[in-house]
PDB file of C-alpha atoms in Angstrom:
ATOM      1  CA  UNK F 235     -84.802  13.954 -26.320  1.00 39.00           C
ATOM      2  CA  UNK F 236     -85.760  10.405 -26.016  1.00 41.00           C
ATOM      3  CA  UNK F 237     -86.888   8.530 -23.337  1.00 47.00           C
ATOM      4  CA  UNK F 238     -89.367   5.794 -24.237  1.00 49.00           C
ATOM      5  CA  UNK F 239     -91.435   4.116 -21.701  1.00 51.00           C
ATOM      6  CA  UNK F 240     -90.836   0.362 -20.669  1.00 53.00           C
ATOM      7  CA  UNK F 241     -94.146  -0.810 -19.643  1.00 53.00           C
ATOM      8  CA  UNK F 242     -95.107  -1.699 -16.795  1.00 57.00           C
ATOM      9  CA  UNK F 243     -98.224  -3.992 -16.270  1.00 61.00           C
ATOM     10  CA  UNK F 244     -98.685  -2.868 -12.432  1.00 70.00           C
ATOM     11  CA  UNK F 245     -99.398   0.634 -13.850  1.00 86.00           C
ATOM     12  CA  UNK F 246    -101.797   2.315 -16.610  1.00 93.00           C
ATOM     13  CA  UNK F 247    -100.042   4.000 -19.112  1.00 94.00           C
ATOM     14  CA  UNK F 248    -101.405   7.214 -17.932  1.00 95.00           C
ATOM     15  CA  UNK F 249     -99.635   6.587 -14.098  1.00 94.00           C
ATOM     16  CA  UNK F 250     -96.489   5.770 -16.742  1.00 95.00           C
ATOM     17  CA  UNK F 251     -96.858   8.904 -18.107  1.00 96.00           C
ATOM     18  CA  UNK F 252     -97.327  11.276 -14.964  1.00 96.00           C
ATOM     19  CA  UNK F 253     -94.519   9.681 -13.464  1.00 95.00           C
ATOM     20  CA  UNK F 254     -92.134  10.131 -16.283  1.00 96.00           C
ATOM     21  CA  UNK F 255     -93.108  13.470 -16.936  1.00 97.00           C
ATOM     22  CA  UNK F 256     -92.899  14.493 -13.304  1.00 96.00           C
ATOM     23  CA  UNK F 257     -89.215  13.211 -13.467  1.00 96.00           C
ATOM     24  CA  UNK F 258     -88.083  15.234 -16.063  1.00 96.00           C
ATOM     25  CA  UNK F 259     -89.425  18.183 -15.101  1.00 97.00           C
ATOM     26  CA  UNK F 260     -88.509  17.982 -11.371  1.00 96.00           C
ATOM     27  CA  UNK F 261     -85.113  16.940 -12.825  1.00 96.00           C
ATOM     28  CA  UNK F 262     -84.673  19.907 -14.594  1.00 95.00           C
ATOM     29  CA  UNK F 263     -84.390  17.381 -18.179  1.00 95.00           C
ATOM     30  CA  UNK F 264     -87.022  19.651 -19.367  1.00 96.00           C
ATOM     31  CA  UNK F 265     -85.849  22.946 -18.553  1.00 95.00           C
ATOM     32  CA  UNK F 266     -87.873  26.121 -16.670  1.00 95.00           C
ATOM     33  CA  UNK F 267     -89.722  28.028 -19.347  1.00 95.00           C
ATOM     34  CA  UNK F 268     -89.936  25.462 -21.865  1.00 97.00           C
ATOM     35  CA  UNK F 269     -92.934  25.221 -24.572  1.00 97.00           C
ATOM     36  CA  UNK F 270     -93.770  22.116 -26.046  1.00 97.00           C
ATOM     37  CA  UNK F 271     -96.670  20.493 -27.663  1.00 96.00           C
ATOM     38  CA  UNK F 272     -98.701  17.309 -26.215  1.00 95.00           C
ATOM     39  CA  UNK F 273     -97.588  15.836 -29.872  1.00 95.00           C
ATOM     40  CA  UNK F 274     -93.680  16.878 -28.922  1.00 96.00           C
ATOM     41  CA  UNK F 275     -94.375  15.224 -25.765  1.00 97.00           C
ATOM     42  CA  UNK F 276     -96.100  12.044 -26.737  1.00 96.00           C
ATOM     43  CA  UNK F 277     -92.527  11.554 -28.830  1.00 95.00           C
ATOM     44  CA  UNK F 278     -90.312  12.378 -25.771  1.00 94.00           C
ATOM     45  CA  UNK F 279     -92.026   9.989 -23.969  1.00 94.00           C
ATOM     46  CA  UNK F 280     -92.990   7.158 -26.324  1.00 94.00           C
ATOM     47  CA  UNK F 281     -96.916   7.093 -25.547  1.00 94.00           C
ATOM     48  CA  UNK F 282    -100.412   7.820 -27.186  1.00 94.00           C
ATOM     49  CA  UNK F 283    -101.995  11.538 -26.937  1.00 93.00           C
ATOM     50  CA  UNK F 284    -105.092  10.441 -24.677  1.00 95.00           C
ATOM     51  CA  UNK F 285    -102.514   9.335 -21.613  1.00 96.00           C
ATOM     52  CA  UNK F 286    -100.115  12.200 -22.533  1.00 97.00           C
ATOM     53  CA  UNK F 287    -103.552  14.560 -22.134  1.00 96.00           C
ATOM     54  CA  UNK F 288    -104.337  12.611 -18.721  1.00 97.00           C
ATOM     55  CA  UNK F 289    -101.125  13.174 -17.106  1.00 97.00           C
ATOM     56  CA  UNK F 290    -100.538  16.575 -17.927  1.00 97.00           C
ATOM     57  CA  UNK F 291    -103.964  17.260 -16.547  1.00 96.00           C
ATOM     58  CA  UNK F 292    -102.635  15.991 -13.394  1.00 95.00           C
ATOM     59  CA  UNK F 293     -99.205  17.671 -13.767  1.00 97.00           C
ATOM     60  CA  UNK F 294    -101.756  20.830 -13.855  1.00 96.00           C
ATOM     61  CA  UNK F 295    -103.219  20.049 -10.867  1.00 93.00           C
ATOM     62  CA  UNK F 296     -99.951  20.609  -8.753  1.00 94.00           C
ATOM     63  CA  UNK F 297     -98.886  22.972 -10.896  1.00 94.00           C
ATOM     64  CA  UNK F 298     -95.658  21.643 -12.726  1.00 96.00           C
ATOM     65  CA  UNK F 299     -97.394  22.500 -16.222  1.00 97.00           C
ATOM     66  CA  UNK F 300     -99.603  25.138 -17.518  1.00 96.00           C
ATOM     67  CA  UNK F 301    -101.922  24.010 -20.161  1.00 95.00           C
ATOM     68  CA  UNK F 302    -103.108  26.646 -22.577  1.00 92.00           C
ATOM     69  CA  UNK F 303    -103.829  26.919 -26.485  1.00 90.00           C
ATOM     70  CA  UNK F 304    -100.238  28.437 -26.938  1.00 91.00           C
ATOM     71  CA  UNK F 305     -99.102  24.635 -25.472  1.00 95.00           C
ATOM     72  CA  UNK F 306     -97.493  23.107 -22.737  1.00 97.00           C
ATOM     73  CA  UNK F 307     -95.432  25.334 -20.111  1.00 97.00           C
ATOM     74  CA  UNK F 308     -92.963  24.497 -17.671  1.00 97.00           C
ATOM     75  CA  UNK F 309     -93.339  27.131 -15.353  1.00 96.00           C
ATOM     76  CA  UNK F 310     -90.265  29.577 -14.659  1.00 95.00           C
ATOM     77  CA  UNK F 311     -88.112  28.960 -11.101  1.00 93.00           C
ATOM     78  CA  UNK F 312     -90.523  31.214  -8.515  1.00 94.00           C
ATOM     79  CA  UNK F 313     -89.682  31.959  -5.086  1.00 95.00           C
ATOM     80  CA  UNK F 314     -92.636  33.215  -3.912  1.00 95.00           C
ATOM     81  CA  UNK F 315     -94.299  30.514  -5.245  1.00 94.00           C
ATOM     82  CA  UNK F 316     -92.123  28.217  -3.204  1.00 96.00           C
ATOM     83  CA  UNK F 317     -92.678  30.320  -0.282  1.00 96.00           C
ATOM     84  CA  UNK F 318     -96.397  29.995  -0.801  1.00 96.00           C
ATOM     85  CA  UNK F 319     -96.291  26.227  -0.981  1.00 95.00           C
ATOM     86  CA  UNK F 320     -94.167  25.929   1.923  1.00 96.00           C
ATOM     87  CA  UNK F 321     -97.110  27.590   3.750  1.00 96.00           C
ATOM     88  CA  UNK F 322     -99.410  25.066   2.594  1.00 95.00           C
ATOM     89  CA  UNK F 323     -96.927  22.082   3.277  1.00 95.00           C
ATOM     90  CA  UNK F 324     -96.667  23.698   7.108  1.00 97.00           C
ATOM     91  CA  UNK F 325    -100.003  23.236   7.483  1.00 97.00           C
ATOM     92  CA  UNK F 326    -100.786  19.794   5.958  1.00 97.00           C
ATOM     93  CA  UNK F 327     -97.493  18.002   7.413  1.00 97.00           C
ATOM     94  CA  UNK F 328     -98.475  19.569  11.195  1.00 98.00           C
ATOM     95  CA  UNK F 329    -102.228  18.157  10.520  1.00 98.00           C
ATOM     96  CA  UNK F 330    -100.401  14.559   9.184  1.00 97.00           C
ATOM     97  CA  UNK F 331     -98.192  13.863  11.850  1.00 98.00           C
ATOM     98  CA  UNK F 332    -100.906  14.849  14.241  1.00 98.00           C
ATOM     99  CA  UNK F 333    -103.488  12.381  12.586  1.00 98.00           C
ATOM    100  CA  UNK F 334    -100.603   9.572  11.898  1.00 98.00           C
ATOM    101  CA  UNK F 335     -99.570   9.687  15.624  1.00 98.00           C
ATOM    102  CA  UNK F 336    -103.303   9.397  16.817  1.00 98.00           C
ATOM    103  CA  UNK F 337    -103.600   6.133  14.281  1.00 98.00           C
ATOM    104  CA  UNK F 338    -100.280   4.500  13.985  1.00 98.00           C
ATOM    105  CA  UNK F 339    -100.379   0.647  13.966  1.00 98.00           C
ATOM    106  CA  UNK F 340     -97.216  -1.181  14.297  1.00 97.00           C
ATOM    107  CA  UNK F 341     -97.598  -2.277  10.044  1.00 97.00           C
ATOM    108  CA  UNK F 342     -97.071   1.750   9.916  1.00 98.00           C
ATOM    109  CA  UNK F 343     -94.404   1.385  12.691  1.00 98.00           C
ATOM    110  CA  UNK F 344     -92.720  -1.034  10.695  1.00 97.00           C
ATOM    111  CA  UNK F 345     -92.971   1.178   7.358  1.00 97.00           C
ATOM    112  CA  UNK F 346     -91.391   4.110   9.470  1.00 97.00           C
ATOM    113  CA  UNK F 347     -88.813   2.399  10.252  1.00 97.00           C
ATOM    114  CA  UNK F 348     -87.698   0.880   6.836  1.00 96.00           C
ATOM    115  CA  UNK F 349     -87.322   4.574   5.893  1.00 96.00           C
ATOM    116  CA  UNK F 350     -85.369   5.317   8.837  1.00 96.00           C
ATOM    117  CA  UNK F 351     -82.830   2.515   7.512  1.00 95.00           C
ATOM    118  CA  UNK F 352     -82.308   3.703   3.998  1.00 93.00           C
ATOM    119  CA  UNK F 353     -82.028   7.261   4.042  1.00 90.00           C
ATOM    120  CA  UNK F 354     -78.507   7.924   5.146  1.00 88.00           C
ATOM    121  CA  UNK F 355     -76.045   8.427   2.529  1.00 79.00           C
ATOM    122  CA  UNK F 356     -78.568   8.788  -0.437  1.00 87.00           C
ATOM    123  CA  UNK F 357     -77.063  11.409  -3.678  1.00 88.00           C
ATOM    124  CA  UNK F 358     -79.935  13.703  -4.262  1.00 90.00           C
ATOM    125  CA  UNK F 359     -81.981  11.418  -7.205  1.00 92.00           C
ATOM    126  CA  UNK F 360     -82.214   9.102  -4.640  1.00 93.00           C
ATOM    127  CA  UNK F 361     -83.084  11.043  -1.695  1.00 93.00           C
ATOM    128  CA  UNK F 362     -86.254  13.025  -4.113  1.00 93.00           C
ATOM    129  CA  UNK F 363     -87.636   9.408  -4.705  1.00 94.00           C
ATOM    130  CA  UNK F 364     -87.203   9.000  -0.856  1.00 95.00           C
ATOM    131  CA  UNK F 365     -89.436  12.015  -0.329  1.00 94.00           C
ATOM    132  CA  UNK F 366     -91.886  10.569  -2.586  1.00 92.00           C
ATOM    133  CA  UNK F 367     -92.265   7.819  -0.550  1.00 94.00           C
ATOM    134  CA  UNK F 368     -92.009   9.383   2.961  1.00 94.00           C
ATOM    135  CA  UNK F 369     -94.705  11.680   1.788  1.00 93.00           C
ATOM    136  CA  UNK F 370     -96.637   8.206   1.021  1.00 94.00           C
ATOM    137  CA  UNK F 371     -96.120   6.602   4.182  1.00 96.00           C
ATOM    138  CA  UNK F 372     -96.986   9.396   6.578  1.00 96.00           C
ATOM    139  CA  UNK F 373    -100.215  10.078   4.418  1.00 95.00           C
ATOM    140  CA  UNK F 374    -101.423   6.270   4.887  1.00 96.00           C
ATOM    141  CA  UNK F 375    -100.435   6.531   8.572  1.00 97.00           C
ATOM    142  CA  UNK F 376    -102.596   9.194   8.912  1.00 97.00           C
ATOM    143  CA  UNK F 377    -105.689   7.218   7.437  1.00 97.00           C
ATOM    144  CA  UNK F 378    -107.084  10.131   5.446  1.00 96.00           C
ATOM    145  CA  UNK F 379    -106.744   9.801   2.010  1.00 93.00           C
ATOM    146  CA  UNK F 380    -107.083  13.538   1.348  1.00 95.00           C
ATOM    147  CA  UNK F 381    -103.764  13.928   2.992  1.00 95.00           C
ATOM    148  CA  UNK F 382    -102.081  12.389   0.678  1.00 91.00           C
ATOM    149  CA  UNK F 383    -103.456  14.143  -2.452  1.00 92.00           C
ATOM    150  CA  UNK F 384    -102.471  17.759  -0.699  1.00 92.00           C
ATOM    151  CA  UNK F 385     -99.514  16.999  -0.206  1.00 90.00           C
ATOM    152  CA  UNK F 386     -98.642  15.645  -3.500  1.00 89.00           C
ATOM    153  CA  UNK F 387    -100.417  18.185  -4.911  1.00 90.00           C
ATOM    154  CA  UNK F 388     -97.594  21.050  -3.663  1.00 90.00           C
ATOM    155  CA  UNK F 389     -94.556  18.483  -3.314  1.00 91.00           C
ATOM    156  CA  UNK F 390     -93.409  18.630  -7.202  1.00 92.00           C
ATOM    157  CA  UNK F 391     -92.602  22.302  -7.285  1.00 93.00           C
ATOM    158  CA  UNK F 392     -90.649  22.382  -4.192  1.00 94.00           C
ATOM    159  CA  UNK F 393     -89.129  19.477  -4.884  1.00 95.00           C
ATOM    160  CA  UNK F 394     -87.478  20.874  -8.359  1.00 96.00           C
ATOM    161  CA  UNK F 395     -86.388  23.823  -6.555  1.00 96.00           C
ATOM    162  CA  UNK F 396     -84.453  22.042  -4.370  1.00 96.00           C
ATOM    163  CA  UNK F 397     -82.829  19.790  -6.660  1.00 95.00           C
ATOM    164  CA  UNK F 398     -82.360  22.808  -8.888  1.00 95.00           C
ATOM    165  CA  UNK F 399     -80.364  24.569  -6.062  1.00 96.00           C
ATOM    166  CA  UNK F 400     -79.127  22.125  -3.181  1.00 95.00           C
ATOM    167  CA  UNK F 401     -75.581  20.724  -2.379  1.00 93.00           C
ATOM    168  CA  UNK F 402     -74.707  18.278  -0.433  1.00 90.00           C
ATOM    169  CA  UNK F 403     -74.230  19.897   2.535  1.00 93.00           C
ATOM    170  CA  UNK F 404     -77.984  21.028   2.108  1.00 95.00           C
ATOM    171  CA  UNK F 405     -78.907  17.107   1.002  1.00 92.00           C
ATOM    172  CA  UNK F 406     -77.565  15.884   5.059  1.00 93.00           C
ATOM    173  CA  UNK F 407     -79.466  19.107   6.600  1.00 96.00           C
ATOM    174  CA  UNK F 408     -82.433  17.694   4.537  1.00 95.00           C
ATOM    175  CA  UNK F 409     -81.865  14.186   5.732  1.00 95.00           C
ATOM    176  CA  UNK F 410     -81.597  15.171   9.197  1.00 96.00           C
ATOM    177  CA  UNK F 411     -84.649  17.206   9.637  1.00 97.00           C
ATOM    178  CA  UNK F 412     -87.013  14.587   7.478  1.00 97.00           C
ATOM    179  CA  UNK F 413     -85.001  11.934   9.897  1.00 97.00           C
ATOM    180  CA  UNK F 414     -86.320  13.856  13.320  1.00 98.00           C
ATOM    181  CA  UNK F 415     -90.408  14.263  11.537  1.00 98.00           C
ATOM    182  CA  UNK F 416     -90.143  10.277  11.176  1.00 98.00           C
ATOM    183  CA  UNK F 417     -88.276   9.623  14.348  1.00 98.00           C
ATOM    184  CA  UNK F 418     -90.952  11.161  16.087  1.00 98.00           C
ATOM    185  CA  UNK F 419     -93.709   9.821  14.957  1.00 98.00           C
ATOM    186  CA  UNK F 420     -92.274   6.590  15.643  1.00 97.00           C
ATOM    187  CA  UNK F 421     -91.804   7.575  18.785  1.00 98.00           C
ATOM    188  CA  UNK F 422     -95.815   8.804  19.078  1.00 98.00           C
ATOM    189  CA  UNK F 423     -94.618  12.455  20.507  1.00 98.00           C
ATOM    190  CA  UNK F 424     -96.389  15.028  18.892  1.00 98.00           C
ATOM    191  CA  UNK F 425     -94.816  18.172  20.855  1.00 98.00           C
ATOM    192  CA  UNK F 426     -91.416  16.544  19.359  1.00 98.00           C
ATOM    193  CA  UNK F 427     -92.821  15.929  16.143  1.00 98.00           C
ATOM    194  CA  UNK F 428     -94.481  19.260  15.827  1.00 98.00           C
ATOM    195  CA  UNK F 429     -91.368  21.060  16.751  1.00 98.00           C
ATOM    196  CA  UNK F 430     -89.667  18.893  14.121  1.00 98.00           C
ATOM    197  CA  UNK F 431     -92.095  20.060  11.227  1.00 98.00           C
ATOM    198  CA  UNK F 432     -91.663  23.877  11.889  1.00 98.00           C
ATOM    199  CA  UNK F 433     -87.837  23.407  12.146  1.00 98.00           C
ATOM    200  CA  UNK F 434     -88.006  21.540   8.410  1.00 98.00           C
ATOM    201  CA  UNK F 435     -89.744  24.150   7.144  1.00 98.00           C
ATOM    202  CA  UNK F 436     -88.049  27.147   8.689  1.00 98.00           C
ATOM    203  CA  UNK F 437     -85.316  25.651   7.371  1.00 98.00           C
ATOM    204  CA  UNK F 438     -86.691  25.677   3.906  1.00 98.00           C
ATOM    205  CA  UNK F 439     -88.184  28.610   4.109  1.00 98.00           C
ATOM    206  CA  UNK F 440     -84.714  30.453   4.735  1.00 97.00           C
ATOM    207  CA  UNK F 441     -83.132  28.160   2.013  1.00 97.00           C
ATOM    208  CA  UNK F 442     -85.794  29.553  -0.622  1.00 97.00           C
ATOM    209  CA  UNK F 443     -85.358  33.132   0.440  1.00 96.00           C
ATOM    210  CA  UNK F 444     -81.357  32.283  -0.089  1.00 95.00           C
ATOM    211  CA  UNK F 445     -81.731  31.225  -3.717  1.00 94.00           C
ATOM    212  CA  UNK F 446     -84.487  33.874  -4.359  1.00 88.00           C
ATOM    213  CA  UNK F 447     -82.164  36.805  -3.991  1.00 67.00           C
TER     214      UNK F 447
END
């Protein structure tokens, strides 16, 4: 497998790194239960050991790798380990929205909105990297910058087992409900966008327990 890294002077090779490793694990390229070496991966990905070692430290952090002397492991498909981060993600979103409608400023008004206008009709690559950055925005609306890292920190897992197991009738559900958690923030309505929280993750809560059986 090949897929060198075209450099990119806005980013250290060790962000380079993370972020192509995260893709093709959460893309399933590197398939569930695989074992590799950091010197396997510093091939795949066309970098030096020391930012390999970096970014899969950070991988470990959220859990899309476990590091041991045997080597690098992509962890197995889990459902109760999704069901355990959807938990988590209840609790951090509820807490975000709160804090981002308490300190919204039209800039983040503005940065709602542009991903209000792009969403619709995205194939399901596009609408992960759309996550990414919704997760993004709503953290820096909330001005607390340990937001952000919690919910990055359980967003990679769950995000591979739904591209591992969604159609496209699940992608426009998705849309929808991630729609309605932005919509009312905009808004600054915090019964709306509380209710709008618990009905994403109810909904991916039951989805999980689907694909689990």
């Amino acid at each position: 497998m090949k897929n060198k890294l075209k450099r990119d002077k806005n980013k250290t090779m060790t962000e380079q790194v993370y972020e192509k490793l995260e893709d093709l694990i959460v893309f399933c390229e590197i398939e569930p239960g695989t074992v590799l070496t950091e010197a396997e991966i510093s091939e795949m990905v066309g970098a030096g050991r020391t930012p390999v070692r970096e970014a899969l430290r950070m991988l470990a952090n959220e859990s899309l790798v476990n590091v041991s002397r045997i080597g690098v492991l992509i962890p197995e498909m889990s459902g109760s380990t999704q069901l355990q981060l959807l938990e988590v993600r209840r609790a951090i979103l509820q807490l975000c929205v709160d804090k981002a409608i308490d300190r919204l400023t039209e800039l983040d008004k503005k940065a709602l909105q542009e991903l209000l206008d792009i969403v619709d009709d995205q194939d399901d690559v596009e609408f992960l990297y759309w996550l990414k950055q919704r997760h993004k925005v709503l953290a820096k609306c909330s001005k607390n910058q340990f937001i952000y890292e919690e919910l990055r920190n359980v967003q990679g897992l769950s995000h591979r087992f739904w591209y591992f197991y969604a159609k496209k009738e699940d992608h426009l559900d998705g849309q929808r409900l991630h729609k309605a958690i932005l919509e009312a923030v905009l808004n600054e309505n915090k019964e709306v966008a509380k209710k709008a929280v618990d009905d994403l993750l109810d909904y991916l809560e039951e989805f999980t327990r689907i694909h689990s059986i």
